[in-house]
Tab-separated table of C-alpha atoms in Angstrom:
chain	number	residue	atom	x	y	z
A	831	MET	CA	-175.584	81.273	112.264
A	832	ARG	CA	-173.962	84.666	111.689
A	833	ARG	CA	-173.925	87.024	108.749
A	834	THR	CA	-170.711	86.858	106.802
A	835	THR	CA	-168.559	89.019	104.617
A	836	PHE	CA	-168.367	87.046	101.400
A	837	ARG	CA	-164.786	86.243	100.504
A	838	ALA	CA	-163.167	83.025	99.378
A	839	ALA	CA	-164.206	79.790	97.695
A	840	GLY	CA	-165.963	79.116	94.413
A	841	LEU	CA	-165.016	78.832	90.734
A	842	ARG	CA	-164.838	81.380	87.955
A	843	SER	CA	-166.681	80.845	84.706
A	844	THR	CA	-164.649	78.944	82.105
A	845	THR	CA	-165.732	81.381	79.399
A	846	LEU	CA	-162.746	83.580	80.235
A	847	ARG	CA	-160.379	80.695	79.600
A	848	THR	CA	-161.971	79.568	76.368
A	849	ALA	CA	-161.916	83.118	75.061
A	850	GLY	CA	-158.150	83.216	75.650
A	851	LEU	CA	-158.288	86.561	77.460
A	852	SER	CA	-155.684	86.103	80.195
A	853	ALA	CA	-155.709	89.791	81.077
A	854	ALA	CA	-158.721	91.105	79.274
A	855	LEU	CA	-161.272	91.717	81.963
A	856	LEU	CA	-160.657	93.410	85.177
A	857	LEU	CA	-164.032	93.576	86.729
A	858	VAL	CA	-166.430	90.769	87.390
A	859	SER	CA	-167.278	90.956	83.751
A	860	ALA	CA	-166.562	89.999	80.408
A	861	ALA	CA	-166.468	86.681	78.819
A	862	ALA	CA	-168.773	86.331	75.833
A	863	GLY	CA	-169.937	89.941	75.693
A	864	LEU	CA	-166.461	91.514	75.660
A	865	GLY	CA	-166.553	92.508	72.040
A	866	GLN	CA	-169.638	94.624	72.505
A	867	ALA	CA	-168.376	96.069	75.772
A	868	SER	CA	-164.983	97.052	74.384
A	869	ALA	CA	-166.567	99.310	71.825
A	870	ALA	CA	-167.976	101.395	74.637
A	871	THR	CA	-164.932	101.642	76.891
A	872	SER	CA	-164.045	105.179	75.904
A	873	GLY	CA	-167.056	106.633	77.763
A	874	SER	CA	-166.883	107.982	81.312
A	875	SER	CA	-169.043	109.893	83.734
A	876	GLY	CA	-169.000	111.611	87.122
A	877	SER	CA	-169.547	109.597	90.247
A	878	SER	CA	-173.268	110.276	90.508
A	879	SER	CA	-174.325	110.423	86.870
A	880	ASP	CA	-177.685	108.999	85.865
A	881	ALA	CA	-177.793	108.491	82.123
A	882	HIS	CA	-181.540	108.461	81.608
A	883	ALA	CA	-181.503	107.434	77.973
A	884	GLY	CA	-179.259	104.477	78.656
A	885	THR	CA	-181.282	103.429	81.673
A	886	ARG	CA	-184.494	103.428	79.658
A	887	ALA	CA	-182.818	101.310	77.002
A	888	ALA	CA	-181.619	98.772	79.563
A	889	ALA	CA	-184.812	98.747	81.606
A	890	ALA	CA	-186.605	96.322	79.317
A	891	ALA	CA	-183.562	94.236	78.321
A	892	PRO	CA	-184.828	90.648	77.879
A	893	ALA	CA	-182.072	89.186	80.069
A	894	LEU	CA	-182.941	91.465	82.985
A	895	VAL	CA	-186.609	90.689	82.564
A	896	ASP	CA	-185.805	86.983	82.670
A	897	ALA	CA	-183.726	87.406	85.855
A	898	LEU	CA	-186.522	89.261	87.636
A	899	GLN	CA	-189.045	86.643	86.529
A	900	ARG	CA	-186.852	83.961	88.105
A	901	ASP	CA	-185.790	85.678	91.332
A	902	LEU	CA	-188.823	87.868	92.115
A	903	HIS	CA	-191.380	85.391	90.746
A	904	LEU	CA	-192.894	87.865	88.296
A	905	THR	CA	-194.527	87.433	84.927
A	906	LYS	CA	-192.758	88.890	81.916
A	907	ALA	CA	-195.196	91.812	81.798
A	908	GLN	CA	-194.804	92.488	85.521
A	909	ALA	CA	-191.014	92.479	85.268
A	910	THR	CA	-191.026	94.813	82.266
A	911	ASP	CA	-193.441	97.248	83.922
A	912	ARG	CA	-191.486	97.182	87.177
A	913	LEU	CA	-188.165	98.015	85.527
A	914	ALA	CA	-189.751	100.958	83.711
A	915	ALA	CA	-191.399	102.217	86.910
A	916	GLU	CA	-188.162	101.948	88.886
A	917	THR	CA	-186.313	103.926	86.236
A	918	SER	CA	-188.865	106.705	86.645
A	919	ALA	CA	-188.741	106.481	90.454
A	920	ARG	CA	-184.997	107.166	90.526
A	921	THR	CA	-185.589	110.478	88.761
A	922	VAL	CA	-188.664	111.362	90.806
A	923	GLU	CA	-186.838	110.717	94.101
A	924	LYS	CA	-184.288	113.443	93.429
A	925	ALA	CA	-186.946	116.022	92.601
A	926	ALA	CA	-189.220	114.967	95.457
A	927	ARG	CA	-186.463	115.199	98.064
A	928	LYS	CA	-185.711	118.745	96.948
A	929	ALA	CA	-189.391	119.725	96.898
A	930	ALA	CA	-190.016	118.324	100.384
A	931	GLY	CA	-187.352	120.460	102.015
A	932	SER	CA	-187.105	120.087	105.774
A	933	SER	CA	-190.334	118.051	105.871
A	934	TYR	CA	-188.715	115.104	104.057
A	935	GLY	CA	-189.118	111.868	105.980
A	936	GLY	CA	-187.643	109.389	103.501
A	937	SER	CA	-188.964	107.521	100.473
A	938	TRP	CA	-189.479	104.035	99.096
A	939	PHE	CA	-190.655	102.300	95.934
A	940	ASP	CA	-194.150	100.796	96.118
A	941	ALA	CA	-193.883	97.794	93.817
A	942	ALA	CA	-197.614	97.036	93.975
A	943	HIS	CA	-198.502	100.429	92.499
A	944	GLY	CA	-195.277	101.154	90.601
A	945	THR	CA	-194.792	104.524	92.301
A	946	LEU	CA	-192.375	106.287	94.605
A	947	VAL	CA	-193.820	107.043	98.031
A	948	VAL	CA	-192.472	110.041	99.939
A	949	GLY	CA	-192.999	110.471	103.668
A	950	LEU	CA	-193.654	114.012	104.900
A	951	ALA	CA	-193.584	115.062	108.541
A	952	ASP	CA	-196.080	117.863	107.755
A	953	ASP	CA	-198.228	118.979	104.827
A	954	SER	CA	-196.449	122.255	104.101
A	955	HIS	CA	-194.822	120.892	100.939
A	956	ARG	CA	-197.360	118.241	99.939
A	957	ALA	CA	-198.446	119.912	96.711
A	958	ALA	CA	-194.873	120.503	95.559
A	959	VAL	CA	-193.912	116.878	96.212
A	960	GLU	CA	-197.018	115.502	94.513
A	961	ALA	CA	-196.205	117.658	91.497
A	962	THR	CA	-193.021	115.619	90.985
A	963	GLY	CA	-195.109	112.477	90.453
A	964	ALA	CA	-194.515	110.973	93.881
A	965	ARG	CA	-197.268	109.695	96.179
A	966	VAL	CA	-197.245	111.369	99.593
A	967	THR	CA	-197.920	109.868	103.016
A	968	ARG	CA	-197.593	111.399	106.478
A	969	VAL	CA	-194.859	110.115	108.792
A	970	ALA	CA	-194.028	110.924	112.391
A	971	HIS	CA	-190.437	112.062	111.942
A	972	THR	CA	-188.213	113.814	109.423
A	973	GLU	CA	-185.204	112.165	107.859
A	974	ARG	CA	-183.066	114.608	109.808
A	975	THR	CA	-184.469	113.294	113.102
A	976	LEU	CA	-183.956	109.679	112.092
A	977	ASP	CA	-180.419	110.348	110.883
A	978	ALA	CA	-179.639	112.070	114.186
A	979	THR	CA	-180.853	108.947	116.001
A	980	MET	CA	-178.632	106.793	113.779
A	981	THR	CA	-175.654	108.992	114.632
A	982	LYS	CA	-176.264	108.488	118.345
A	983	LEU	CA	-176.585	104.717	117.966
A	984	ASN	CA	-173.460	104.579	115.799
A	985	ALA	CA	-171.517	106.155	118.652
A	986	MET	CA	-172.578	103.338	121.002
A	987	ASP	CA	-170.760	100.018	121.442
A	988	ALA	CA	-173.179	97.262	120.464
A	989	PRO	CA	-172.986	93.768	121.991
A	990	GLY	CA	-172.787	90.737	119.724
A	991	GLY	CA	-176.498	90.011	120.249
A	992	VAL	CA	-177.378	93.150	118.264
A	993	ALA	CA	-177.150	92.404	114.541
A	994	GLY	CA	-177.482	95.991	113.302
A	995	TRP	CA	-179.751	98.998	112.854
A	996	HIS	CA	-181.069	101.151	110.026
A	997	VAL	CA	-183.437	103.989	109.201
A	998	ASP	CA	-186.836	102.633	108.167
A	999	PRO	CA	-188.794	105.406	106.408
A	1000	LYS	CA	-192.013	103.354	106.306
A	1001	SER	CA	-192.258	103.080	110.096
A	1002	SER	CA	-190.480	106.430	110.580
A	1003	THR	CA	-188.139	104.836	113.101
A	1004	VAL	CA	-184.642	103.484	113.430
A	1005	THR	CA	-185.092	99.706	113.406
A	1006	VAL	CA	-182.705	97.769	115.643
A	1007	THR	CA	-182.356	94.065	114.786
A	1008	VAL	CA	-181.664	91.737	117.712
A	1009	VAL	CA	-180.580	88.099	117.453
A	1010	ASP	CA	-183.442	86.069	118.903
A	1011	ALA	CA	-181.168	83.809	120.955
A	1012	HIS	CA	-179.711	86.855	122.737
A	1013	LYS	CA	-182.825	88.992	123.164
A	1014	SER	CA	-182.810	88.424	126.958
A	1015	ASP	CA	-179.108	89.155	127.468
A	1016	ASN	CA	-178.436	91.958	129.948
A	1017	ASP	CA	-176.050	93.771	127.616
A	1018	VAL	CA	-178.606	93.668	124.802
A	1019	ALA	CA	-181.303	95.044	127.116
A	1020	LYS	CA	-178.993	97.873	128.193
A	1021	PHE	CA	-178.177	98.730	124.569
A	1022	LEU	CA	-181.872	98.826	123.643
A	1023	SER	CA	-182.655	101.026	126.649
A	1024	ARG	CA	-180.007	103.523	125.584
A	1025	ALA	CA	-181.142	103.279	121.962
A	1026	ARG	CA	-184.713	104.202	122.857
A	1027	GLU	CA	-183.431	107.232	124.718
A	1028	ALA	CA	-181.610	108.318	121.552
A	1029	GLY	CA	-184.786	108.732	119.492
A	1030	PRO	CA	-187.606	106.861	117.751
A	1031	VAL	CA	-186.545	103.183	117.781
A	1032	ASN	CA	-188.303	99.979	116.762
A	1033	VAL	CA	-186.925	96.518	117.610
A	1034	GLU	CA	-187.074	93.485	115.320
A	1035	LYS	CA	-185.759	89.943	115.811
A	1036	THR	CA	-183.620	87.766	113.567
A	1037	SER	CA	-182.166	84.292	113.874
A	1038	HIS	CA	-178.910	85.385	112.230
A	1039	GLN	CA	-175.864	87.341	113.379
A	1040	PRO	CA	-173.000	88.899	111.395
A	1041	ARG	CA	-169.492	87.509	111.110
A	1042	THR	CA	-166.708	87.522	108.553
A	1043	LEU	CA	-165.682	84.383	106.658
A	1044	ALA	CA	-162.421	83.465	104.969
A	1045	ALA	CA	-161.269	80.203	103.406
A	1046	GLY	CA	-158.600	78.826	101.102
A	1047	THR	CA	-158.218	80.115	97.566
A	1048	VAL	CA	-159.546	78.256	94.558
A	1049	GLY	CA	-157.984	78.490	91.095
A	1050	GLY	CA	-159.651	80.492	88.353
A	1051	ASP	CA	-161.157	83.197	90.586
A	1052	PRO	CA	-161.371	86.919	89.715
A	1053	TYR	CA	-158.589	88.224	91.963
A	1054	TYR	CA	-156.419	87.257	94.899
A	1055	THR	CA	-154.949	89.113	97.843
A	1056	GLY	CA	-152.551	86.728	99.549
A	1057	ASN	CA	-154.576	83.620	100.364
A	1058	VAL	CA	-157.954	85.347	100.055
A	1059	ARG	CA	-160.080	85.651	96.934
A	1060	CYS	CA	-162.737	88.317	96.376
A	1061	SER	CA	-164.835	89.617	93.497
A	1062	ILE	CA	-164.247	92.817	91.551
A	1063	GLY	CA	-166.992	95.409	91.744
A	1064	PHE	CA	-166.931	98.245	89.194
A	1065	SER	CA	-164.315	99.765	86.937
A	1066	VAL	CA	-163.204	103.315	87.660
A	1067	GLN	CA	-160.747	105.426	85.725
A	1068	GLY	CA	-157.409	103.834	86.594
A	1069	GLY	CA	-158.648	100.817	88.529
A	1070	PHE	CA	-161.599	99.111	90.176
A	1071	ILE	CA	-163.476	99.279	93.467
A	1072	THR	CA	-164.189	96.356	95.763
A	1073	ALA	CA	-164.765	95.503	99.435
A	1074	GLY	CA	-162.498	96.967	102.102
A	1075	HIS	CA	-162.296	93.740	104.093
A	1076	CYS	CA	-160.589	92.070	101.123
A	1077	GLY	CA	-157.282	93.924	101.509
A	1078	THR	CA	-155.260	96.770	103.009
A	1079	PRO	CA	-153.372	99.626	101.319
A	1080	GLY	CA	-150.247	98.440	99.533
A	1081	MET	CA	-151.378	94.823	99.304
A	1082	SER	CA	-150.629	93.201	95.947
A	1083	VAL	CA	-153.506	91.964	93.797
A	1084	SER	CA	-153.302	89.233	91.167
A	1085	GLY	CA	-155.924	88.268	88.621
A	1086	TRP	CA	-157.770	85.033	88.000
A	1087	ASP	CA	-154.850	83.804	85.919
A	1088	GLY	CA	-152.291	84.632	88.639
A	1089	SER	CA	-150.808	87.639	86.832
A	1090	TYR	CA	-150.137	90.889	88.702
A	1091	ILE	CA	-152.869	93.561	88.402
A	1092	GLY	CA	-151.938	96.306	90.857
A	1093	ASN	CA	-152.157	97.207	94.535
A	1094	PHE	CA	-154.774	98.354	97.006
A	1095	GLN	CA	-154.541	102.153	96.941
A	1096	GLY	CA	-157.085	102.758	99.680
A	1097	SER	CA	-159.180	100.601	101.984
A	1098	SER	CA	-161.554	101.083	104.918
A	1099	PHE	CA	-162.943	98.331	107.163
A	1100	PRO	CA	-164.683	98.302	109.580
A	1101	ASP	CA	-166.667	101.576	109.859
A	1102	ASN	CA	-166.868	101.347	106.054
A	1103	ASP	CA	-166.340	98.422	103.689
A	1104	TYR	CA	-164.795	99.856	100.542
A	1105	ALA	CA	-161.477	99.845	98.722
A	1106	TRP	CA	-159.959	100.582	95.355
A	1107	VAL	CA	-157.165	98.915	93.393
A	1108	ASN	CA	-155.069	100.480	90.641
A	1109	VAL	CA	-154.707	98.706	87.312
A	1110	GLY	CA	-151.608	98.127	85.226
A	1111	SER	CA	-149.313	95.445	83.782
A	1112	GLY	CA	-151.440	94.829	80.713
A	1113	TRP	CA	-154.800	94.867	82.489
A	1114	TRP	CA	-157.431	97.456	81.618
A	1115	THR	CA	-160.937	98.404	82.699
A	1116	VAL	CA	-164.288	98.042	80.977
A	1117	PRO	CA	-167.736	99.352	82.056
A	1118	VAL	CA	-169.291	95.903	82.278
A	1119	VAL	CA	-170.806	93.628	84.915
A	1120	LEU	CA	-170.620	89.915	84.126
A	1121	GLY	CA	-173.943	88.124	83.694
A	1122	TRP	CA	-172.379	84.663	84.014
A	1123	GLY	CA	-174.581	83.278	81.255
A	1124	THR	CA	-177.724	83.924	83.300
A	1125	VAL	CA	-178.135	87.312	81.633
A	1126	SER	CA	-176.040	89.052	79.016
A	1127	ASP	CA	-173.090	91.039	80.350
A	1128	GLN	CA	-174.448	94.397	81.535
A	1129	LEU	CA	-173.064	97.777	80.491
A	1130	VAL	CA	-172.720	100.357	83.293
A	1131	ARG	CA	-173.998	103.814	82.390
A	1132	GLY	CA	-174.098	105.656	85.720
A	1133	SER	CA	-174.641	105.398	89.453
A	1134	GLY	CA	-178.158	106.715	90.025
A	1135	GLU	CA	-179.339	105.342	93.374
A	1136	ALA	CA	-182.314	102.954	93.432
A	1137	PRO	CA	-184.945	103.585	96.150
A	1138	VAL	CA	-185.978	101.208	98.917
A	1139	GLY	CA	-188.330	98.610	97.406
A	1140	ALA	CA	-186.691	98.648	93.971
A	1141	SER	CA	-185.402	95.494	92.332
A	1142	ILE	CA	-181.648	95.008	92.284
A	1143	CYS	CA	-179.233	92.368	90.978
A	1144	ARG	CA	-175.733	91.318	91.969
A	1145	SER	CA	-172.839	89.556	90.282
A	1146	GLY	CA	-170.151	87.596	92.096
A	1147	SER	CA	-167.571	84.953	91.319
A	1148	THR	CA	-169.128	82.228	93.486
A	1149	SER	CA	-172.896	82.443	93.134
A	1150	HIS	CA	-172.832	84.434	89.885
A	1151	TRP	CA	-175.992	86.445	89.042
A	1152	HIS	CA	-178.952	86.815	91.410
A	1153	CYS	CA	-181.640	89.440	91.966
A	1154	GLY	CA	-183.765	90.699	94.833
A	1155	THR	CA	-185.116	93.966	96.223
A	1156	VAL	CA	-183.696	96.821	98.296
A	1157	LEU	CA	-184.921	96.275	101.876
A	1158	ALA	CA	-183.269	99.155	103.746
A	1159	LYS	CA	-180.675	101.881	103.458
A	1160	ASN	CA	-178.364	103.518	105.978
A	1161	GLU	CA	-178.081	100.313	108.004
A	1162	THR	CA	-175.318	99.712	110.517
A	1163	VAL	CA	-174.166	96.084	110.345
A	1164	ASN	CA	-172.488	94.777	113.499
A	1165	TYR	CA	-169.741	92.405	112.288
A	1166	SER	CA	-167.435	90.805	114.858
A	1167	GLN	CA	-164.588	93.049	113.637
A	1168	GLY	CA	-166.719	96.135	114.322
A	1169	ALA	CA	-169.713	98.037	113.037
A	1170	VAL	CA	-169.952	99.073	109.379
A	1171	HIS	CA	-172.179	102.067	108.720
A	1172	GLN	CA	-174.461	103.341	105.941
A	1173	MET	CA	-174.915	99.975	104.266
A	1174	THR	CA	-177.821	98.955	102.030
A	1175	LYS	CA	-179.678	95.707	102.789
A	1176	THR	CA	-181.196	93.463	100.116
A	1177	ASN	CA	-182.728	90.008	99.869
A	1178	ALA	CA	-180.522	89.068	96.923
A	1179	CYS	CA	-178.541	85.993	97.941
A	1180	ALA	CA	-174.747	85.744	97.995
A	1181	GLU	CA	-172.064	83.301	99.136
A	1182	PRO	CA	-168.392	83.222	100.233
A	1183	GLY	CA	-166.196	84.594	97.445
A	1184	ASP	CA	-168.795	87.163	96.316
A	1185	SER	CA	-167.317	89.945	98.510
A	1186	GLY	CA	-166.610	93.095	96.555
A	1187	GLY	CA	-168.849	92.040	93.663
A	1188	SER	CA	-171.272	94.265	91.791
A	1189	PHE	CA	-174.751	95.385	92.793
A	1190	ILE	CA	-176.568	96.963	89.849
A	1191	SER	CA	-180.094	98.237	89.133
A	1192	GLY	CA	-180.891	98.431	85.435
A	1193	ASP	CA	-177.670	99.919	84.075
A	1194	GLN	CA	-176.934	101.969	87.195
A	1195	ALA	CA	-174.123	100.864	89.525
A	1196	GLN	CA	-175.335	100.633	93.142
A	1197	GLY	CA	-172.463	99.275	95.250
A	1198	THR	CA	-170.152	96.417	96.197
A	1199	THR	CA	-171.047	93.284	98.147
A	1200	SER	CA	-170.019	93.334	101.811
A	1201	GLY	CA	-171.638	90.435	103.684
A	1202	GLY	CA	-174.834	88.707	104.658
A	1203	TRP	CA	-176.340	85.436	105.789
A	1204	GLY	CA	-177.743	82.392	104.041
A	1205	ASN	CA	-176.876	81.121	100.578
A	1206	CYS	CA	-178.331	80.907	97.091
A	1207	GLY	CA	-179.895	77.504	97.741
A	1208	SER	CA	-182.038	78.422	100.727
A	1209	GLY	CA	-182.013	82.236	100.407
A	1210	GLY	CA	-180.816	84.963	102.735
A	1211	GLU	CA	-179.976	88.661	102.935
A	1212	THR	CA	-176.962	90.604	101.696
A	1213	TRP	CA	-175.542	94.058	102.440
A	1214	PHE	CA	-173.638	96.270	100.030
A	1215	GLN	CA	-171.488	99.373	100.359
A	1216	PRO	CA	-173.125	102.168	98.303
A	1217	ILE	CA	-170.919	103.161	95.402
A	1218	ASN	CA	-171.165	106.952	95.417
A	1219	GLU	CA	-169.603	107.223	98.872
A	1220	VAL	CA	-166.568	105.273	97.625
A	1221	LEU	CA	-166.208	107.363	94.478
A	1222	ASN	CA	-166.443	110.612	96.429
A	1223	ARG	CA	-164.094	109.449	99.186
A	1224	TYR	CA	-161.234	108.691	96.801
A	1225	GLY	CA	-162.088	111.168	94.038
A	1226	LEU	CA	-162.669	108.354	91.527
A	1227	ARG	CA	-164.667	108.473	88.304
A	1228	LEU	CA	-166.887	105.548	87.421
A	1229	HIS	CA	-166.018	104.023	84.048
A	1230	THR	CA	-169.255	104.106	82.054
A	1231	ALA	CA	-170.414	103.115	78.596
């Protein structure tokens, strides 16, 4: 079984129909909470804004607490405390990275203790990092060394038996994931030999391998490109962002009701997996992510990046709303069409048709669904394209409340 990019199949919530809003909502959003969201549509922010006051307000939202209780198997108190701690960790991470300087070896959220952990390759900046509120641990390599190793691996052609690779700050290595059934293949062995020469590398096994997946369209879905249906990610000024594998520049996009929305203005896949679509013809954007009745529709207030280990939730038109945790960042995923770089891996489930959908932490936009393996019945893993890279690449401004 291979990992997939999630596009096609599934049904959209009937709440859009019953509300009579044929062109009201452009992102995977809106239904019952539109009235509240519309009042906030005049707000906007830069691509990397982190509205602390709004994040604190959303951190303990009952619907989010309920979702984390369900998906992460937490008590109500544990979910509430975790959301508050993760909000703090996002702020601490920025200060800690700056304080660590060239000694910075990466960071991650320690859910058991509710703190951000920062790896340092030496103790020269320990006191300054600890002063930010982070917990410090020694690691073997700096982030710069690990990123340099990633760059070397990204320049290599990987065989199909290699699922991907990412920087793992906890082990202070680049972790290469190999499909168990192909671990003895000669081409896999040669790749691993070259990878180890590139820098500090650790090898893990998986029973899954990436591939893309397309299928026929189903009526009532968020948007269509030809005979493929994907999910909308986040509103930006003048349009929305989504997955690059869902369409190419110039391709026409129609909404769930079949009416014309706009066209793909930019798209990149493979190498990246992002795209943006302009909005017109009576459609408009709102800073909302649809909760699909599982949680209330979520307002988007910024794009502050959640650390490894933090909880995260995603919304998509097939499997709707599900949560998990951030497992890794800066991972290269080896799809059959080619490698996609700098992805974030999570254990939030997703299914075909969810491609391009929203990943959000608290009220902070994180990225758009790319692919994964498994499903929301038995579980799995999902990768997303981080949002700030997309915004910066096309000079877009996230639409925020």
